[in-house]
mmCIF file of C-alpha atoms in Angstrom:
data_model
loop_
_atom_site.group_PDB
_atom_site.id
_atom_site.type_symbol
_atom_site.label_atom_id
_atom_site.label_comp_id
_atom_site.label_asym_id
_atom_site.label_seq_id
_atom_site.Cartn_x
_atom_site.Cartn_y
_atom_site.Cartn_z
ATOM 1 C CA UNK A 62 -12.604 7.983 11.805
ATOM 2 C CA UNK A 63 -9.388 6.242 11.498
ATOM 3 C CA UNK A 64 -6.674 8.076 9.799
ATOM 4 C CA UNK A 65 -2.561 7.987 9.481
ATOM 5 C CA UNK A 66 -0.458 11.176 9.308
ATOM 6 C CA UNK A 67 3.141 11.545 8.103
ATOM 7 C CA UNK A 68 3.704 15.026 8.784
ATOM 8 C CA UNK A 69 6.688 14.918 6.916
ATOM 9 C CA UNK A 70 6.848 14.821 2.757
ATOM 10 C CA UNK A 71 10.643 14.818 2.628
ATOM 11 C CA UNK A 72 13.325 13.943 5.628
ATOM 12 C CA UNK A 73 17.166 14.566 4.534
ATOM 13 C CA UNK A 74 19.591 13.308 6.613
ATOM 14 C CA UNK A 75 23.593 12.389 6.144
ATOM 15 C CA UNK A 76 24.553 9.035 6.273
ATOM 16 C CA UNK A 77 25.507 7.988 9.870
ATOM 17 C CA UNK A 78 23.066 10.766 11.306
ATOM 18 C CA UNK A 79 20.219 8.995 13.531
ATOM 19 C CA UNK A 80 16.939 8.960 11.121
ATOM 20 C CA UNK A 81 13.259 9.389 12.881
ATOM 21 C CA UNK A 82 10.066 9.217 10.765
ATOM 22 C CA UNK A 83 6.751 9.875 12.281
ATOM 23 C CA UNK A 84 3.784 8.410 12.085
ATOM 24 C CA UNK A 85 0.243 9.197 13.900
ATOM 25 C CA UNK A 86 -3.203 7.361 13.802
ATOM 26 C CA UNK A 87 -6.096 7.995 14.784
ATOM 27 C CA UNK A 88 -8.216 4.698 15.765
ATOM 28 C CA UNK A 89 -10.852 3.857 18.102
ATOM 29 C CA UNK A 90 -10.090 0.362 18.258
ATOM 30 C CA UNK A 91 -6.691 -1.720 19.027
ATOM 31 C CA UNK A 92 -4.070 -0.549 16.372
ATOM 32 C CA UNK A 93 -2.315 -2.553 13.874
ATOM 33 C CA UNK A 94 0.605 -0.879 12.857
ATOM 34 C CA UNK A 95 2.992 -1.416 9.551
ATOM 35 C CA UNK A 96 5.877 0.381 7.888
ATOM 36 C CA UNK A 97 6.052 0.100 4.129
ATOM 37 C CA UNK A 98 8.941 0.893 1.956
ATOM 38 C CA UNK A 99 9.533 1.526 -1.487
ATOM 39 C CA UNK A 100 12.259 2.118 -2.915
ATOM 40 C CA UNK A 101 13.700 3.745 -6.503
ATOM 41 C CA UNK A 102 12.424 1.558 -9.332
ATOM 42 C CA UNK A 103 10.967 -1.539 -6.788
ATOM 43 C CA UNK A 104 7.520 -1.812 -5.924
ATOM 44 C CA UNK A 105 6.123 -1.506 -2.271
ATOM 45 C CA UNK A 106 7.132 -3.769 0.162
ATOM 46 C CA UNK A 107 6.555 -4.435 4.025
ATOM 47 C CA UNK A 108 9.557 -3.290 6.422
ATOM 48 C CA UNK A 109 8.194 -4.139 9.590
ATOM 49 C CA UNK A 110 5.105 -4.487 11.479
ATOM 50 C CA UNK A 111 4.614 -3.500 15.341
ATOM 51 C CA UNK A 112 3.263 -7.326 16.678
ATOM 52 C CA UNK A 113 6.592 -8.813 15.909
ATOM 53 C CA UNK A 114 8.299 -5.575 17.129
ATOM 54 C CA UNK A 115 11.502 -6.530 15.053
ATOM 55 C CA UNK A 116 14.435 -4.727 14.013
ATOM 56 C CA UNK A 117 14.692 -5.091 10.319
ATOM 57 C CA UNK A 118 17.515 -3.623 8.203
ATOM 58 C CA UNK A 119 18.730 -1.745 11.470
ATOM 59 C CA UNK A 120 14.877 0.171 11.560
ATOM 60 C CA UNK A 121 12.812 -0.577 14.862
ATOM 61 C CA UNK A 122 9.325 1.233 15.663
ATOM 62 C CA UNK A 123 7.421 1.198 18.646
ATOM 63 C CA UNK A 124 3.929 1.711 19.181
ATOM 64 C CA UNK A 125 3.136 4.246 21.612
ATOM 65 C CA UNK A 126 -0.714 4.110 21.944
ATOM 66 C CA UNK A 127 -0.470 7.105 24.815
ATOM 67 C CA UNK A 128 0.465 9.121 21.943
ATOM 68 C CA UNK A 129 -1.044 7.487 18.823
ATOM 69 C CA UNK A 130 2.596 7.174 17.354
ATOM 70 C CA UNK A 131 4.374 4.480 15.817
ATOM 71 C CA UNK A 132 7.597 6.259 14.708
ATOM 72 C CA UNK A 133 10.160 4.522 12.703
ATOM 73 C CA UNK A 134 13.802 4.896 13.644
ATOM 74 C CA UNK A 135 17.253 4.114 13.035
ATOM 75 C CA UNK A 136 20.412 5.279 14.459
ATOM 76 C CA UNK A 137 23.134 5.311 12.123
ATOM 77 C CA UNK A 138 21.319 6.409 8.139
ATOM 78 C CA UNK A 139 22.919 4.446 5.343
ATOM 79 C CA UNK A 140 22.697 5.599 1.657
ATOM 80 C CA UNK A 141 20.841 2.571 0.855
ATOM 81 C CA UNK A 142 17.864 3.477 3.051
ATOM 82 C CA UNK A 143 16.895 6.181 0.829
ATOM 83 C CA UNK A 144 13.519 5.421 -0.168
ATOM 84 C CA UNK A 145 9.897 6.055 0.306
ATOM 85 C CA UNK A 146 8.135 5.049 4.077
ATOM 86 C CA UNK A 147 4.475 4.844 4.291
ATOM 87 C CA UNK A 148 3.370 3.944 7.850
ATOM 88 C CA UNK A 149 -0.154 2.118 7.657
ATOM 89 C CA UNK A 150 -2.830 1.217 9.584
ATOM 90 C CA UNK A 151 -5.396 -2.003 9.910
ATOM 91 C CA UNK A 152 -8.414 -1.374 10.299
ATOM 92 C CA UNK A 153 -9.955 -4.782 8.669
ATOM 93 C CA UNK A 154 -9.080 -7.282 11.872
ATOM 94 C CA UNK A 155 -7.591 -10.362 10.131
ATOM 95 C CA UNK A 156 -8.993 -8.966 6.569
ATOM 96 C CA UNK A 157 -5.997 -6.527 6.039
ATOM 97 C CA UNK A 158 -7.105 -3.774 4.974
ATOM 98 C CA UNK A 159 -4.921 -1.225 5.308
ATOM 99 C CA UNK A 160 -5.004 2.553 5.567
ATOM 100 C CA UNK A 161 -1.716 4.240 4.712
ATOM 101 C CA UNK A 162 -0.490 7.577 5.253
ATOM 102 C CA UNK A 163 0.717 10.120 2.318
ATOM 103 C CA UNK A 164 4.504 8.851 3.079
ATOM 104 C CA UNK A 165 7.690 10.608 3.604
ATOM 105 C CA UNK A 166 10.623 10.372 1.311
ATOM 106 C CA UNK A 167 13.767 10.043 2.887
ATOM 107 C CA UNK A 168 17.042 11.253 0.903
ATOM 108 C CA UNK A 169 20.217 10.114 2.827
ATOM 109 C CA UNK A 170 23.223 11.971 1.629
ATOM 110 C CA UNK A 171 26.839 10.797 1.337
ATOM 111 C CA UNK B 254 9.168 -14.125 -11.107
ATOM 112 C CA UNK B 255 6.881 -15.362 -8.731
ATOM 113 C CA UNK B 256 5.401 -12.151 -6.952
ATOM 114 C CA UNK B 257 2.443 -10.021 -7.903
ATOM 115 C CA UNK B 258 2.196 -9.245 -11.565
ATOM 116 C CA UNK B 259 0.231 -6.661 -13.011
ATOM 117 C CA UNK B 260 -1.042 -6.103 -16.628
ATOM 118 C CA UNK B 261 -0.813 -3.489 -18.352
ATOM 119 C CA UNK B 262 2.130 -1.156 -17.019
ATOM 120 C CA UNK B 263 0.602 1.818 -18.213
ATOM 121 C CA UNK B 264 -2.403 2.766 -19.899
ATOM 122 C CA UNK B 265 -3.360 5.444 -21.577
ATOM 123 C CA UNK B 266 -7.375 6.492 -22.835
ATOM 124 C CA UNK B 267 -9.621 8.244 -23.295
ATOM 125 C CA UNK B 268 -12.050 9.992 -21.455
ATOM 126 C CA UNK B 269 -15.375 7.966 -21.372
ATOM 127 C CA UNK B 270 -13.836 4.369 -22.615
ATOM 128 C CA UNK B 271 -13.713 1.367 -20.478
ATOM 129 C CA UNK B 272 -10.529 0.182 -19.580
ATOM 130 C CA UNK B 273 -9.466 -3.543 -17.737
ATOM 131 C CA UNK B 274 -6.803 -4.210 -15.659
ATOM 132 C CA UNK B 275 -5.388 -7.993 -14.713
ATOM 133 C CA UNK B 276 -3.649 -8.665 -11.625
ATOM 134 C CA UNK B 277 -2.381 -12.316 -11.008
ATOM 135 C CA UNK B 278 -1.422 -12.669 -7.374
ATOM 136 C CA UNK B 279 1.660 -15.112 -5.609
ATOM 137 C CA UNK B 280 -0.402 -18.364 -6.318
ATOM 138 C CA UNK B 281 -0.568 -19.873 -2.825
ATOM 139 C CA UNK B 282 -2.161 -16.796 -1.922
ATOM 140 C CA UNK B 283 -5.852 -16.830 -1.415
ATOM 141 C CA UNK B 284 -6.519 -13.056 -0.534
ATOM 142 C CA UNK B 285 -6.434 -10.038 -3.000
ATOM 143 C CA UNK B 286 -6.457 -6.217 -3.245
ATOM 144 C CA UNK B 287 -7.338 -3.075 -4.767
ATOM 145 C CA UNK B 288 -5.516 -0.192 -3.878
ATOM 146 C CA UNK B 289 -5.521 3.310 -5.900
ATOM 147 C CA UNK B 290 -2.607 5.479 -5.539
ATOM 148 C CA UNK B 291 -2.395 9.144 -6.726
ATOM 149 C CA UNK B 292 0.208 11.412 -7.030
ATOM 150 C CA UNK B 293 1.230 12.625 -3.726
ATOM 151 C CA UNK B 294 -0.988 9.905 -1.560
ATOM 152 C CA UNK B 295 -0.529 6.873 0.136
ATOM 153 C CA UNK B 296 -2.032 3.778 -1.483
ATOM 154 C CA UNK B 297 -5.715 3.866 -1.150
ATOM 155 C CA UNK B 298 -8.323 0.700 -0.224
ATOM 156 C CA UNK B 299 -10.389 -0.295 -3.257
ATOM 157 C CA UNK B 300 -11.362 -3.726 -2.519
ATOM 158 C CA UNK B 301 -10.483 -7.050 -1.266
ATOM 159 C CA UNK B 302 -11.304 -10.737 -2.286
ATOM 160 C CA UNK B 303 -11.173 -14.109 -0.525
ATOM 161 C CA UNK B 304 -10.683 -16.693 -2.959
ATOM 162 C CA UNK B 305 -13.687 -15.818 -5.227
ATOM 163 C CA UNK B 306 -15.880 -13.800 -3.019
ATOM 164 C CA UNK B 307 -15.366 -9.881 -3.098
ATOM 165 C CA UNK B 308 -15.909 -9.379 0.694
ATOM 166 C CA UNK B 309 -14.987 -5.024 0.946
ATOM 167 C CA UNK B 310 -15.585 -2.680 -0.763
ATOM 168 C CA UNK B 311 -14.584 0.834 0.078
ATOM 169 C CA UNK B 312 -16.580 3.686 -1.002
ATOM 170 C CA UNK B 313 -14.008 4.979 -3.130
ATOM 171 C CA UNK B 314 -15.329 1.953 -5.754
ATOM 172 C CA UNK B 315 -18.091 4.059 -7.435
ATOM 173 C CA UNK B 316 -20.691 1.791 -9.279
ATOM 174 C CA UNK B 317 -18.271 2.814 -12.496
ATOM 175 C CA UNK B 318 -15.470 0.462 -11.020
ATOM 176 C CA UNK B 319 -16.234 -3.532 -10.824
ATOM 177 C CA UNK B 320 -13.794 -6.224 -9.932
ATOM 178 C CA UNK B 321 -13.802 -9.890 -10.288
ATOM 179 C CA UNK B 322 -11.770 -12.965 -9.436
ATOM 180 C CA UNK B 323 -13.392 -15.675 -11.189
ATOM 181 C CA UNK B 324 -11.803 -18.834 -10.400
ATOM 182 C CA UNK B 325 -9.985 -17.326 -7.377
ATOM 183 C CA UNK B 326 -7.005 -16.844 -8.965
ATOM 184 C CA UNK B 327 -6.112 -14.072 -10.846
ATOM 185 C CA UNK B 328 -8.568 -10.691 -10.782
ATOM 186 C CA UNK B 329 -10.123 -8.309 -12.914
ATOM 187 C CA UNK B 330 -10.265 -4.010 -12.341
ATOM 188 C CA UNK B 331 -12.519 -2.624 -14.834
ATOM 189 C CA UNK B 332 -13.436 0.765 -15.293
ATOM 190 C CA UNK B 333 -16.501 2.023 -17.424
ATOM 191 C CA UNK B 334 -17.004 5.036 -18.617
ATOM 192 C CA UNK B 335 -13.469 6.653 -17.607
ATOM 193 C CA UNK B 336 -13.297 9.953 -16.370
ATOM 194 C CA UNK B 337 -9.997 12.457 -15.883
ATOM 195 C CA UNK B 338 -10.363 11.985 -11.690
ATOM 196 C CA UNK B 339 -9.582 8.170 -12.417
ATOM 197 C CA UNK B 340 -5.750 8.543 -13.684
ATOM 198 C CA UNK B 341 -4.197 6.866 -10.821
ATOM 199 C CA UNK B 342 -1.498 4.048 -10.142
ATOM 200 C CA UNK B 343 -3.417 0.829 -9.594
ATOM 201 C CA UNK B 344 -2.099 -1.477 -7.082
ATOM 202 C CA UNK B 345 -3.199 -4.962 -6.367
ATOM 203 C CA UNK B 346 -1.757 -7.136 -3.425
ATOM 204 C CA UNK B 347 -1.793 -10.150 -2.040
ATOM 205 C CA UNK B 348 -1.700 -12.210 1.127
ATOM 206 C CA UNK B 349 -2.511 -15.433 2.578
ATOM 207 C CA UNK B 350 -3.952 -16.021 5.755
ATOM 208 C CA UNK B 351 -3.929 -16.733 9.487
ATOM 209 C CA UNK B 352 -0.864 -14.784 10.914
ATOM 210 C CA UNK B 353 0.300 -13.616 7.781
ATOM 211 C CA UNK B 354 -3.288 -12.476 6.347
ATOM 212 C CA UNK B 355 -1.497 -8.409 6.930
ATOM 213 C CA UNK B 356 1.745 -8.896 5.182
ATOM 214 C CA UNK B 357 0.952 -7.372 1.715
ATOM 215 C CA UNK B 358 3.059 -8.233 -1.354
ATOM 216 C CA UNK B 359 2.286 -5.919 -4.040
ATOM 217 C CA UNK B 360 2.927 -5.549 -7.550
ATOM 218 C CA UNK B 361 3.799 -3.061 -9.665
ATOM 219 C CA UNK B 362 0.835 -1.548 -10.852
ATOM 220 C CA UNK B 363 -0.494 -0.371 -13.624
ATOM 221 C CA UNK B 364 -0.476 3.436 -14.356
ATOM 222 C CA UNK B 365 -3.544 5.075 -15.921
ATOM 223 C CA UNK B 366 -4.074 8.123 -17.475
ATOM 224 C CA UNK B 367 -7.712 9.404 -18.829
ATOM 225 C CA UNK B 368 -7.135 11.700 -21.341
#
């Protein structure tokens, strides 16, 4: 069955530190991956999905379908990233249908 | 504001009423989802819609739950019979299609608490 894991519920890091949120799926098909961010008061929004394999706001992932992973990373933290990631996973083909992971909350301290 | 709105914010009921939920979606947009988020979880897969015609349903959507989207515009979430297990945050989301058919915009949902 297809399935995301964020084995982290909370990441703290201090700004300029290198930031590295994980992600894992389990899918027999060929993955779709997405990182979703939310931040304080805003609703969800996309940050970046692995086809266009784009660096956005200084975050790049890369899929690594040897290891199921598509980890999200960033070298230098700013206070401003501080949010909620969800990684996700399509499972619909064109129909989007995503399943997302339980998310990791990333506090980036001054 | 042109992205996803939601009505109501919150909602609050009690247990065994029926309670609706709106969702009006970015208008160009012709595909639309359910999601269910609880405290602690990732958004969860409800349902999805293209244009009028309700094409997934996950099993999540227990014959209590029953969406609509009349016209193909805006969409309906109703819940009969409410139960305590159903206080959740209820997303909907939107697309369009062809390359961008996986980029979700959602709204803000609307937070539900059975009493």
């Amino acid at each position: 069955a297809q399935r995301v894991t964020q084995p982290e519920k909370l990441l703290s890091v201090f700004k300029g530190a290198p930031v590295e949120l994980k992600c894992n799926y389990s899918y027999s098909g060929s993955p779709e991956l997405f990182w979703y961010v939310q931040y304080s008061r805003q609703r969800l929004q996309l940050l970046l999905r692995h086809i266009s394999r784009e660096s956005i706001k200084g975050f790049t992932a890369d899929l690594n379908k040897g290891e199921t992973s598509f980890h999200l990373k960033k070298p230098f933290a700013q206070e401003e990233d501080s949010a909620m990631y969800y990684c996700a996973l399509n499972y619909g083909g064109s129909q989007g249908n995503l399943i997302f992971g339980k998310g990791t909350k990333l506090s980036v301290k001054p | 504001d042109t992205g996803v709105s939601q009505n109501p914010r919150h909602k609050i009921t009690k247990r065994g009423q029926n309670v609706t939920f709106r969702c009006d979606p970015i208008s160009e947009h012709n595909r639309l989802y359910w999601y269910r988020q609880t405290l602690g979880q990732g958004p969860e897969f409800l349902t999805y819609f293209q244009n009028e015609a309700q094409l997934e349903k996950s099993r999540l959507l227990s014959d209590r739950f029953s969406a609509e989207r009349p016209k193909g515009s805006f969409s309906t979430l109703e819940i009969q019979r409410t139960e305590q297990g159903d206080s959740a945050m209820y997303l909907c989301a939107s697309s369009a299609g062809g390359q961008d058919s996986e980029k979700l915009f959602f709204g803000s949902g609307t937070q539900l608490s059975v009493l």
